[in-house]
Coordinates of C-alpha atoms in Angstrom, one line a residue:
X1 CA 0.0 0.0 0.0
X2 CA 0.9 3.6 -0.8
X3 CA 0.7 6.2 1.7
X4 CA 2.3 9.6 1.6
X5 CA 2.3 11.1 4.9
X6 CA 4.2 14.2 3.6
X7 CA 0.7 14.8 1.1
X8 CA -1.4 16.8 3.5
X9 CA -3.0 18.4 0.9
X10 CA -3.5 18.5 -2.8
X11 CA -1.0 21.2 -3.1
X12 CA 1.7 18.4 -2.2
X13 CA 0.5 15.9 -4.2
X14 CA 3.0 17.3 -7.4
X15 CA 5.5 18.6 -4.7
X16 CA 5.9 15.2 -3.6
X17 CA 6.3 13.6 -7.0
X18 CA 8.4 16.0 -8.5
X19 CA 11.5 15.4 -5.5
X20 CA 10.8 12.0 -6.1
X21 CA 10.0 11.2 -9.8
X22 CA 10.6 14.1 -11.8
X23 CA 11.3 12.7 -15.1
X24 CA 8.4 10.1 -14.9
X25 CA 5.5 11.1 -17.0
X26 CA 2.2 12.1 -15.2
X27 CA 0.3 13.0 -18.4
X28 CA -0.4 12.3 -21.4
X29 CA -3.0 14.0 -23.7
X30 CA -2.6 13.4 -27.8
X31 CA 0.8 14.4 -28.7
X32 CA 1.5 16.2 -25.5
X33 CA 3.2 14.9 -22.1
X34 CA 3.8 16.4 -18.8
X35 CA 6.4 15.2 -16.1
X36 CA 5.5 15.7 -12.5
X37 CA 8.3 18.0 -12.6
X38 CA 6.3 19.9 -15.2
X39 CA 3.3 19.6 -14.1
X40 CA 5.1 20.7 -10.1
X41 CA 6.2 24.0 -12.1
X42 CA 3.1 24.9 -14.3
X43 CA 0.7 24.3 -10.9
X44 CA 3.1 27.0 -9.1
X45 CA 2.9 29.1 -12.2
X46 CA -0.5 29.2 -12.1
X47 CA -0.6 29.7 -8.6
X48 CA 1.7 32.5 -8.8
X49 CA -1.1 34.1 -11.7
X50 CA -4.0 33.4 -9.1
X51 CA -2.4 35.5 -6.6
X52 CA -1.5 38.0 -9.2
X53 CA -5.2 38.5 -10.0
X54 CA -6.3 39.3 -6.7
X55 CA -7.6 35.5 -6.0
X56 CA -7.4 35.2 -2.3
X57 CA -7.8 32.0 -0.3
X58 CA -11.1 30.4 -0.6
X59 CA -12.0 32.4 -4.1
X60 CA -13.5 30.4 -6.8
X61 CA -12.4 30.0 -10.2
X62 CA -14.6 27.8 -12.7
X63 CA -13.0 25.7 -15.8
X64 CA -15.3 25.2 -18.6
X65 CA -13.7 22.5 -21.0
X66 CA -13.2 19.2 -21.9
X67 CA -10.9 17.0 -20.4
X68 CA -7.3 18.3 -20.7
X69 CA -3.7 17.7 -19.3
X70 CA -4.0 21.4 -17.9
X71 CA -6.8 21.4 -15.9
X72 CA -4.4 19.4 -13.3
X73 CA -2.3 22.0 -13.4
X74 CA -5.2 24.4 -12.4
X75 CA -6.4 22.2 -10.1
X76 CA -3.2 22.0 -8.3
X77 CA -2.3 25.7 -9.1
X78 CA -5.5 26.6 -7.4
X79 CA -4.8 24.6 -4.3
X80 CA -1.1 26.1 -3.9
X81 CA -3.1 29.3 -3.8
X82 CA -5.4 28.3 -1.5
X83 CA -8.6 29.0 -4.2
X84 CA -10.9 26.6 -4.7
X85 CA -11.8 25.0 -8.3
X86 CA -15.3 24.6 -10.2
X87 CA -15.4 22.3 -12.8
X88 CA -19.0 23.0 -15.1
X89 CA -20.1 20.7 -16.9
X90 CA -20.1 22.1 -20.7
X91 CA -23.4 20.0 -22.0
X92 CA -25.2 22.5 -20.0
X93 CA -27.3 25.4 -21.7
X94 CA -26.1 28.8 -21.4
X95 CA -28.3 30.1 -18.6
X96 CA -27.4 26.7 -16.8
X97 CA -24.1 27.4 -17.1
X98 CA -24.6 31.0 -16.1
X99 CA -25.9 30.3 -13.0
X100 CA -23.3 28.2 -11.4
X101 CA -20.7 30.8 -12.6
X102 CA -22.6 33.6 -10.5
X103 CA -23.6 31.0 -7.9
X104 CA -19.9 30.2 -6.9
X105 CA -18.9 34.0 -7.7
X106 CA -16.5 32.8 -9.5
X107 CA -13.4 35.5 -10.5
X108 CA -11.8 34.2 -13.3
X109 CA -13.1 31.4 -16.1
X110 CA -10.8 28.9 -17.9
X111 CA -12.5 28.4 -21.3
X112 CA -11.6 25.3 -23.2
X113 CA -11.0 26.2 -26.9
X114 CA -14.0 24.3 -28.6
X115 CA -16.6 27.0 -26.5
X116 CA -15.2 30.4 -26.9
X117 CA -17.6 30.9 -29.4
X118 CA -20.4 29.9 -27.3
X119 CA -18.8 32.2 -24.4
X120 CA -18.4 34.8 -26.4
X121 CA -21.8 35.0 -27.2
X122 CA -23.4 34.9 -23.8
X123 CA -20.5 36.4 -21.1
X124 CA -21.8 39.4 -20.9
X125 CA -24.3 38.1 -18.6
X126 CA -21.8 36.9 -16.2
X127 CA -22.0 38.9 -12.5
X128 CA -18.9 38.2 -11.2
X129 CA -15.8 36.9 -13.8
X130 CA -13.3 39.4 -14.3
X131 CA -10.8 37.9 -16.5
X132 CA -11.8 34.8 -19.0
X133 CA -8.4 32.3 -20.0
X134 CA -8.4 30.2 -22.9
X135 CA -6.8 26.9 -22.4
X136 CA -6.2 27.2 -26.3
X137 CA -4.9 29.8 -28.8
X138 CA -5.5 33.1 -27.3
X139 CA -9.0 35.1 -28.8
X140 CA -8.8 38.4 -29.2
X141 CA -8.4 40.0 -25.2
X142 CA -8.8 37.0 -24.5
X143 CA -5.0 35.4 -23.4
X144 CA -3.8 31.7 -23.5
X145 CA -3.6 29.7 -20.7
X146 CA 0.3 29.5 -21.7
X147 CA 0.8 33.8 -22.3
X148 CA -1.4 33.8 -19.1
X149 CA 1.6 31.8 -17.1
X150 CA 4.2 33.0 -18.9
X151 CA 5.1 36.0 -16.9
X152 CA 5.2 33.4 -13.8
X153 CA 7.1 30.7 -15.5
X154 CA 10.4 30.8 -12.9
X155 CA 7.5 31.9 -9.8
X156 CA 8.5 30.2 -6.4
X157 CA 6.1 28.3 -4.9
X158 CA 4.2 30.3 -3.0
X159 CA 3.5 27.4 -0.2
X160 CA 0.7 29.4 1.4
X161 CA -0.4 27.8 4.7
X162 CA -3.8 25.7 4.0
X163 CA -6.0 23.1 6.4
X164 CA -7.3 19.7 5.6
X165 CA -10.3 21.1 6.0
X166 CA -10.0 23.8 3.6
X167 CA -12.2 23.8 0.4
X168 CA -10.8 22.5 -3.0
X169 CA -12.9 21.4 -5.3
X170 CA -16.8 22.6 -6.0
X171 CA -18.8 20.2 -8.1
X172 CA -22.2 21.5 -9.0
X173 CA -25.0 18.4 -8.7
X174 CA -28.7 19.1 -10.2
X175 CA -31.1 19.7 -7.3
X176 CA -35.0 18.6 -7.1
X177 CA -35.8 22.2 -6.8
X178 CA -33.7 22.7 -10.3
X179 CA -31.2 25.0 -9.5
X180 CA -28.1 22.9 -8.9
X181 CA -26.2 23.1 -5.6
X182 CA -22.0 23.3 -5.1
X183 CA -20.9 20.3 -3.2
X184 CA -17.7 21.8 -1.4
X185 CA -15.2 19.0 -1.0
X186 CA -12.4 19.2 0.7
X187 CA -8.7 18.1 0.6
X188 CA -9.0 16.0 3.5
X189 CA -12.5 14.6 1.2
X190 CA -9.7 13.5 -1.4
X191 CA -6.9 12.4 0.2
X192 CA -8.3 10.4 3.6
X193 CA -10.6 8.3 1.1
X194 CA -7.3 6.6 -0.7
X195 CA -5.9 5.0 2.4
X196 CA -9.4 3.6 3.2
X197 CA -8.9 2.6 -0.5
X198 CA -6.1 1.1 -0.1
X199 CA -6.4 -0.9 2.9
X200 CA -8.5 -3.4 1.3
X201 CA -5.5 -4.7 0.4
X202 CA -7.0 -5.7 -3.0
X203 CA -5.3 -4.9 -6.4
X204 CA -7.9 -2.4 -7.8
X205 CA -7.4 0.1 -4.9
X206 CA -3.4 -0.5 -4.6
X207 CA -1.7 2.1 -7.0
X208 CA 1.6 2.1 -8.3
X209 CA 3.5 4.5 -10.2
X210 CA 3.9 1.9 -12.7
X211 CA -0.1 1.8 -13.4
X212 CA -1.2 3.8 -16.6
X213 CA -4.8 4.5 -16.0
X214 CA -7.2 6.2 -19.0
X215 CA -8.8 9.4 -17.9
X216 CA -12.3 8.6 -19.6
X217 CA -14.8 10.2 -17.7
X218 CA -15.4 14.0 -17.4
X219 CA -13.4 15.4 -15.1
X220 CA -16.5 18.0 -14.4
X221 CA -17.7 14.8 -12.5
X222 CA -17.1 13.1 -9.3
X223 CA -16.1 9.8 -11.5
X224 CA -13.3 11.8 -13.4
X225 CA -11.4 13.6 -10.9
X226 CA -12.0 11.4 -8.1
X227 CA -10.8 8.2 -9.9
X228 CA -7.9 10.4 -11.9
X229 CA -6.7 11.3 -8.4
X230 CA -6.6 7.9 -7.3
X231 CA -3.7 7.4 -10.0
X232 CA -2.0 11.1 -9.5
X233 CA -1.6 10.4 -5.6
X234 CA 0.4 7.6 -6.7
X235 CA 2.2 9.1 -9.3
X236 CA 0.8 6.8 -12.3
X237 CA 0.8 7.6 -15.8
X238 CA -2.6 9.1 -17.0
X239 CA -3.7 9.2 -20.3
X240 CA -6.5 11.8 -21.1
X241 CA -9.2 11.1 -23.1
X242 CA -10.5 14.6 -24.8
X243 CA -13.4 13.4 -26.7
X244 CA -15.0 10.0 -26.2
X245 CA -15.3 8.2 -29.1
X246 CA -15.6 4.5 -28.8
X247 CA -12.5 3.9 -31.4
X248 CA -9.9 6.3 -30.4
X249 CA -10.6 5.2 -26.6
X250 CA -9.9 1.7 -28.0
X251 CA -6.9 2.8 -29.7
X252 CA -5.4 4.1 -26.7
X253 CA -5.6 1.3 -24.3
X254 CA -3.5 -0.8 -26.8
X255 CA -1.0 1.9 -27.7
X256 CA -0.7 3.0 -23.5
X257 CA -1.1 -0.5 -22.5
X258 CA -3.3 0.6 -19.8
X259 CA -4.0 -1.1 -16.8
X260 CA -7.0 0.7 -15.1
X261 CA -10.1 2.5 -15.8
X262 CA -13.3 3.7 -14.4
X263 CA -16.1 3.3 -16.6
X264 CA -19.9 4.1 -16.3
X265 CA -22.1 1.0 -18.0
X266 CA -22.9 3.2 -20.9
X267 CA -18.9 3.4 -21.8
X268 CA -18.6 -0.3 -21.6
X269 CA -22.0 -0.9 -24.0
X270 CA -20.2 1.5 -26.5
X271 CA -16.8 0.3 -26.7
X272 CA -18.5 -3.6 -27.1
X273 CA -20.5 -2.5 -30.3
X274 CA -17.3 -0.9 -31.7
X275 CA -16.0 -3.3 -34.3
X276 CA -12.3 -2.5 -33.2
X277 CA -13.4 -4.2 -30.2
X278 CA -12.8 -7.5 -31.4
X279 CA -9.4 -7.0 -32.1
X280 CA -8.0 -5.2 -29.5
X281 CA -5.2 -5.9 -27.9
X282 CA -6.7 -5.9 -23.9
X283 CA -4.0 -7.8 -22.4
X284 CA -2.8 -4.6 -20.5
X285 CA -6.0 -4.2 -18.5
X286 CA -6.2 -5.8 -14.8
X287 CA -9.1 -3.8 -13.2
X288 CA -11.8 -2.2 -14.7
X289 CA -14.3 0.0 -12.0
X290 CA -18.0 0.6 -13.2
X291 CA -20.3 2.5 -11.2
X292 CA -22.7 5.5 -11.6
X293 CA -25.2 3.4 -12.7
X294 CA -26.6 -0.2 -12.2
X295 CA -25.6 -2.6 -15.3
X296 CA -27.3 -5.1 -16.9
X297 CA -26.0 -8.9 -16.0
X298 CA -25.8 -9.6 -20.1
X299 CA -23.8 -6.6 -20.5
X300 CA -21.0 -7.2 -17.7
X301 CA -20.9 -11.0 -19.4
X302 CA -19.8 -10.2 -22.2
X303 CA -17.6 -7.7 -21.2
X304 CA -15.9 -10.2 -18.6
X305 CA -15.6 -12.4 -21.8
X306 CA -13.8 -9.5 -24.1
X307 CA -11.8 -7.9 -21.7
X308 CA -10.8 -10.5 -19.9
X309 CA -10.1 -8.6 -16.3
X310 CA -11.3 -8.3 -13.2
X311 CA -14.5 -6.0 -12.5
X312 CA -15.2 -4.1 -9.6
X313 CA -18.2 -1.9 -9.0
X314 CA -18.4 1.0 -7.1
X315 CA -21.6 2.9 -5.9
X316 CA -21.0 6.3 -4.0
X317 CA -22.0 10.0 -5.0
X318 CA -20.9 13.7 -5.5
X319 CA -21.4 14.5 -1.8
X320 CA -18.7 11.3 -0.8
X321 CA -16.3 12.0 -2.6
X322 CA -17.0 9.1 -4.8
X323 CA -17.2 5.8 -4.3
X324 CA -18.4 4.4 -0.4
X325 CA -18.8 0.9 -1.4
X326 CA -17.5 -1.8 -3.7
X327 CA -18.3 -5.0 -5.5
X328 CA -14.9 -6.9 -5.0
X329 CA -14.4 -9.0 -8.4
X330 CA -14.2 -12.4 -6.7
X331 CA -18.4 -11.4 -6.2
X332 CA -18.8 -10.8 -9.8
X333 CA -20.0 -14.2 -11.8
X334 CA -20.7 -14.3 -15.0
X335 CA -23.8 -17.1 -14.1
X336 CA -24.9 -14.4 -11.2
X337 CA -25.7 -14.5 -8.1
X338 CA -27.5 -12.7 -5.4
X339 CA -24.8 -10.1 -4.6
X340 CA -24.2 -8.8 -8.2
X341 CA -27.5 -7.1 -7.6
X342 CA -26.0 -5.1 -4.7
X343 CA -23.5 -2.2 -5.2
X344 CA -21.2 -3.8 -3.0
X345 CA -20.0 -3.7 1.1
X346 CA -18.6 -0.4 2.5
X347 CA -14.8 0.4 1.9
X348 CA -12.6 0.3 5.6
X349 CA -13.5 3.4 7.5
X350 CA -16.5 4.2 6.0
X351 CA -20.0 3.2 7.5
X352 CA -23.2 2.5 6.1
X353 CA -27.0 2.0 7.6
X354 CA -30.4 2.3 6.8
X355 CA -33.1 4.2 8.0
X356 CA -37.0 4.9 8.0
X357 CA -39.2 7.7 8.1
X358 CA -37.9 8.0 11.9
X359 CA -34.5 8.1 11.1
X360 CA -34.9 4.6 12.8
X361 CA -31.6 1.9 11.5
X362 CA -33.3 -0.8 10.2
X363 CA -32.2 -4.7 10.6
X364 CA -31.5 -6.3 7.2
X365 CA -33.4 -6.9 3.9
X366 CA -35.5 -3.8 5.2
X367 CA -35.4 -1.2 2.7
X368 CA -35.0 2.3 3.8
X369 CA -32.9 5.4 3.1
X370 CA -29.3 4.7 3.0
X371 CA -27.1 6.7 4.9
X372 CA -23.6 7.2 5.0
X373 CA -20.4 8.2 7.1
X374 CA -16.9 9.2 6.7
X375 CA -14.1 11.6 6.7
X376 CA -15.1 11.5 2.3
X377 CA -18.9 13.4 3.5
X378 CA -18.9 16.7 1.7
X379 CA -18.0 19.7 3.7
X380 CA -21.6 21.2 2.6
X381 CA -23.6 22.7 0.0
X382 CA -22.1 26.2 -1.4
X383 CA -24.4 28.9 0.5
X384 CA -27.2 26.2 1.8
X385 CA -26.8 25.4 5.5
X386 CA -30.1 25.0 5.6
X387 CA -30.1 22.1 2.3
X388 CA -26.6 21.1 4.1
X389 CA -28.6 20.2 7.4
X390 CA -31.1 18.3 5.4
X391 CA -28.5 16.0 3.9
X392 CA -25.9 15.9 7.1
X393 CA -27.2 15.2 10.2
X394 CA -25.6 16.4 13.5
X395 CA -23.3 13.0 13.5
X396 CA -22.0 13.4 10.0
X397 CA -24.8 10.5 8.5
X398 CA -25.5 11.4 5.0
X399 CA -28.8 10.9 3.4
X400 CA -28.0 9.1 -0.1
X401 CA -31.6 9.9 -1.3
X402 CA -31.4 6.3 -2.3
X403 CA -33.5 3.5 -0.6
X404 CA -32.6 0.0 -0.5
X405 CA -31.3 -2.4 2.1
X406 CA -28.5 -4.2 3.7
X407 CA -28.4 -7.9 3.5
X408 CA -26.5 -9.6 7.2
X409 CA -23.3 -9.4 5.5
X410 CA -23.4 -6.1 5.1
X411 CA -23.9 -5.7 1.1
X412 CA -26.0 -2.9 -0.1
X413 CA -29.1 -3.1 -2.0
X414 CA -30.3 0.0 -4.2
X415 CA -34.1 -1.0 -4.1
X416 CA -35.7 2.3 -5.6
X417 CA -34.2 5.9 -5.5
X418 CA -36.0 8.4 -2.6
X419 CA -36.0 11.3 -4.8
X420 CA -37.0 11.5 -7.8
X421 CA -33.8 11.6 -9.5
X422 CA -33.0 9.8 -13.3
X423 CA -29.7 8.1 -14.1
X424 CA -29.1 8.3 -17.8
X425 CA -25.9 7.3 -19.0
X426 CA -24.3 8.2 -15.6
X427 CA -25.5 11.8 -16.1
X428 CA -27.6 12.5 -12.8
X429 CA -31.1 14.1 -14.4
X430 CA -33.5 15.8 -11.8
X431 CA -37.4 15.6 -13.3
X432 CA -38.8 19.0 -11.4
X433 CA -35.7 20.8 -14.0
X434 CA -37.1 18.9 -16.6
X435 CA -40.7 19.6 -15.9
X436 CA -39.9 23.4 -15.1
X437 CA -38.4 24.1 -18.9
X438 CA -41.5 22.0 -20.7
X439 CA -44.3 23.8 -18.7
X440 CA -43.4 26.7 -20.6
X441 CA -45.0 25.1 -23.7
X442 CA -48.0 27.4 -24.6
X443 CA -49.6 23.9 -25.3
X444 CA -49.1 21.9 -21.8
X445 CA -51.6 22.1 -19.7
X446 CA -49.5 19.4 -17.0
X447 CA -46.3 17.5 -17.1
X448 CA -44.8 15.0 -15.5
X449 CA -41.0 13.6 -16.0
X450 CA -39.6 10.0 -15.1
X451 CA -37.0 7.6 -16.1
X452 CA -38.2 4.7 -18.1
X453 CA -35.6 1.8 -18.6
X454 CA -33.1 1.6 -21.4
X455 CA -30.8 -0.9 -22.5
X456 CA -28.6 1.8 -24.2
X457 CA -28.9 4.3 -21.1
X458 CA -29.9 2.6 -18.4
X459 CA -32.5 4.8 -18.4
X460 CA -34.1 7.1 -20.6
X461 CA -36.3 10.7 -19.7
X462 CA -39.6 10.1 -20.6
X463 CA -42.2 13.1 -20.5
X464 CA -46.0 12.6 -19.7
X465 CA -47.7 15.5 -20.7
X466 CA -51.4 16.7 -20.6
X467 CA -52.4 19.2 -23.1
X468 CA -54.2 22.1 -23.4
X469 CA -58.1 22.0 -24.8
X470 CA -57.6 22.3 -28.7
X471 CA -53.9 22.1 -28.7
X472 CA -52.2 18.9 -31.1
X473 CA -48.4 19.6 -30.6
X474 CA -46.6 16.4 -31.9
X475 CA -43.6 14.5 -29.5
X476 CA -41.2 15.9 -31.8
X477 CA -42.3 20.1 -30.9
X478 CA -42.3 19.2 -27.2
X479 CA -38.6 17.3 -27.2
X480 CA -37.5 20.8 -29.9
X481 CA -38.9 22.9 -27.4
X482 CA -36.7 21.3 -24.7
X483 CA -33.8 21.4 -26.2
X484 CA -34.3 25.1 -26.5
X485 CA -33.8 25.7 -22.8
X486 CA -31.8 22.5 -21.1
X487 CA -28.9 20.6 -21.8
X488 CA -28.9 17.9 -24.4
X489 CA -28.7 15.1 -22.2
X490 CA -31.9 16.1 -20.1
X491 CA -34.2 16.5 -22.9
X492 CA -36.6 14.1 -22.9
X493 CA -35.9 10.4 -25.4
X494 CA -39.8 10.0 -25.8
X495 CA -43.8 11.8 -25.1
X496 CA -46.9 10.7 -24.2
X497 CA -49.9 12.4 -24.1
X498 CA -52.1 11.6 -21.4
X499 CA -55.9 12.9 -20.3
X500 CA -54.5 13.7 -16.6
X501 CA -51.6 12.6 -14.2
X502 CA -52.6 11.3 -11.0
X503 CA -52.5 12.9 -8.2
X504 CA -53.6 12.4 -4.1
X505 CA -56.1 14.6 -2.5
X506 CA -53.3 17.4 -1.8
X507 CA -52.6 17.8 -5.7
X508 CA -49.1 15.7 -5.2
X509 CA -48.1 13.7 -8.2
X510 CA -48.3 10.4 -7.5
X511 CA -44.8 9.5 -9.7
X512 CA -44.6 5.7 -8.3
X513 CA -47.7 4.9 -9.9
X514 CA -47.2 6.7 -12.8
X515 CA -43.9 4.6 -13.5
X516 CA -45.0 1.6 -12.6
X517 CA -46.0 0.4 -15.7
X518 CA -43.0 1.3 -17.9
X519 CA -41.7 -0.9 -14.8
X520 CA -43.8 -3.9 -15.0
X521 CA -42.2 -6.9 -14.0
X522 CA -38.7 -6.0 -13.2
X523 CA -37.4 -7.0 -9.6
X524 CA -36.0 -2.8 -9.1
X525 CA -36.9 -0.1 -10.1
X526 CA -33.5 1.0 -11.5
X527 CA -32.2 -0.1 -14.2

């Protein structure tokens, strides 16, 4: 096992391998490669240009790109400073996007090249950025990220004094109100969670810096930098993956010869259809983690059978810092069994009960809300104490919003989800956003939005509208409409027109038995 005593934070995670491993590379993106030395010396840089802005400890700058060898350089940069870093997601709308940018106040905005024209077009709205970076070609007044550290390429370290505690990282997750909330994680969020990791002892969690892990999943998510950091701590070799495109993801397992991954079940469907599939070289892989979303038993046979590894599954959330328990790949069979419907038993030092209405813990196979403690709980929601008091309790027990159960081993069940909340594709999709943008149609009258299953997605946003007297708006206007004013990946797949939703005698929408038979005879209600 790895440990690193001398890593406090995440400022010291490049300190640390740049004494010890300068020359080794740390990443790799297309044609370009950074050594932790580099990558020691471009985080101080950037640090150095933080402070020169006026970024003080604790101020938020936001990153709005794909995934790129540089944003570890901000993130790093932005903890030597003692900021705090907002990755958005860039599949959000403008106005979504917007939002979190004025929500986090954040100062300055790192624009990936491929949406400066989108920026462009709708910064002006934007309360509190001052300055706007391109990690690209500069654009007009506009710098580079590389003129913008430039004048701070020989900066010393700046080494400002920061807690454990402090703030690092701000993911945004959707909320069931619609407006998403910052999930404030911390370094001690990061860096406690690998040692609990590790501990298991087991090969998936035990890094070395002779891994090469594939940096798949957007780093905007909890999935991306969570799992990349994993392999950074222990000064591995990641490869990033820009854009996800079945082939060239293919491609660069055989020509890295990588030997980790996290993938969501949607990744793993996609690279099995490729054709290149078939005859790629795999050989290299030894773990593969899936999570994010349940998978379907016919889909992890058959990628057992190609890929020939072991397969771990990890359940967890934004607000854990990731993952809080696993599916150790001795449990996995392709014939099944009972526990490959579970997400797994709690990693060392993290806990895990369920409760009812009461807050009662309930014995096992009673389903329940699952709760959840460690030193990986969220610090809080950005500017909600009162949303942070609703998730955290006065111990530290997390509400998951998921309900399920706990067999006597100990294994978690995901039975249904509390809220109301859709996985598609490992996207998280909340339907009162969905439902919020559609009832704007001049022809709906009502709406309702749920996840139906998918074999592609997992699940899929369905819409159940009631229209308007002498209205006849085909599926395809409603799902345009959408698209005018949400993200892609939130619209919904499919429409259908109902006389009325149902409702109790307070006017609540009765969503279980409206899903139910888009459900019918599956044993959960996920899929």
């Amino acid at each position: 096992m790895a440990y690193y005593p001398e890593i406090r934070t995440l400022a010291d995670v490049p300190r640390h391998h740049a004494r010890v491993r300068p020359e080794a590379i740390a990443l790799v993106e297309g044609d370009k490669q950074l050594a932790y030395a580099e990558l020691d010396r471009r985080s101080t840089a950037c640090a150095a240009a933080l402070i020169a802005e006026g970024v003080g400890p604790d101020g938020r700058i936001a990153v709005l790109d794909k995934n790129a060898a540089d944003y570890f350089a901000l993130l790093f940069g932005a903890a030597k400073a003692g900021a705090v870093l907002v990755p958005v997601n860039w599949r959000l709308a403008a106005p979504e996007i917007t939002y979190i940018l004025d929500d986090c106040q954040a100062e300055i905005l790192f624009v990936g090249p491929d949406f400066v024209p989108a920026v462009r077009y709708f910064h002006g709205d934007f309360k509190t950025v001052k300055k706007i970076v391109v990690m690209g070609p500069a654009d007009g007044d506009w710098p580079s990220f590389d003129d913008w550290l430039a004048s701070h390429d020989n900066a010393a370290d700046p080494k400002r004094e920061l807690a454990p505690e402090q703030s690092v990282v701000q993911l945004y997750t959707s909320g069931t109100t619609g407006n998403p909330k910052g999930v404030m994680l911390t370094h001690d969020n990061f860096l406690a969670n690998i040692p609990m990791r590790e501990s298991t002892g087991e090969g998936w969690a035990t890094w070395t810096p002779e891994d090469v892990a594939q940096v798949a999943m957007p780093l905007f998510h909890i999935g991306g930098t969570g799992s990349a950091m994993l392999g950074v701590y222990n000064g591995a070799k990641m490869i990033i993956t820009r854009d996800f495109e079945p082939g060239q993801v293919l491609k660069q397992i055989e020509e890295h010869r990588i030997s980790k991954v996290f993938y969501v079940p949607a990744v793993l469907l996609f690279l099995l259809q490729h054709p290149a599939s078939q005859t790629t070289d795999f050989s290299s892989f030894k773990y593969i983690l899936y999570g994010a979303s349940p998978i379907p038993l016919d889909l992890l046979r058959k990628a057992i059978a190609v890929f020939k590894c072991d397969f771990v599954q990890v359940y967890g959330m934004t607000e854990t810092t990731g993952m809080c328990t696993y599916l150790p790949a001795e449990d996995h069979d392709p014939a099944g069994n009972e526990r490959m419907r579970s997400a797994g038993k709690p990693l060392p030092g993290i806990e895990v009960k369920v409760i009812d209405a009461e807050g009662n813990t309930l014995p096992p196979r009673q389903v329940g809300e699952i709760c959840t403690r460690s030193s990986g709980v969220m610090k809080g929601y950005w500017g909600r104490p009162a949303d942070t008091a609703k998730t955290i309790d006065e111990d530290g027990w997390l509400r998951t919003g998921d309900a399920g159960y706990l067999d006597e081993d100990g294994y978690v069940y995901i039975h249904d989800r509390v809220k109301d909340m859709i996985v598609s594709g490992g996207e998280n999709i909340y339907p009162a956003e969905v439902e919020s943008a559609l009832f704007g149609h001049p022809a709906i009258a009502d709406v309702a939005v749920i996840g139906v299953p998918d074999d592609k997605w997992g699940e899929a946003v369905k819409a159940v509208v009631v229209l308007k007297p002498d209205t006849r708006p085909s599926e395809q206007e409603i799902i345009d409409f959408a698209r005018s004013r949400i993200a892609g990946y939130k619209i919904p797949r499919s429409v259908d027109f109902v006389e009325h939703l149902p409702r109790n005698a307070t006017g609540k929408l009765l969503k279980r038995e409206l899903r139910e038979p888009y459900w019918a005879g599956r044993s959960r209600r996920v899929n």
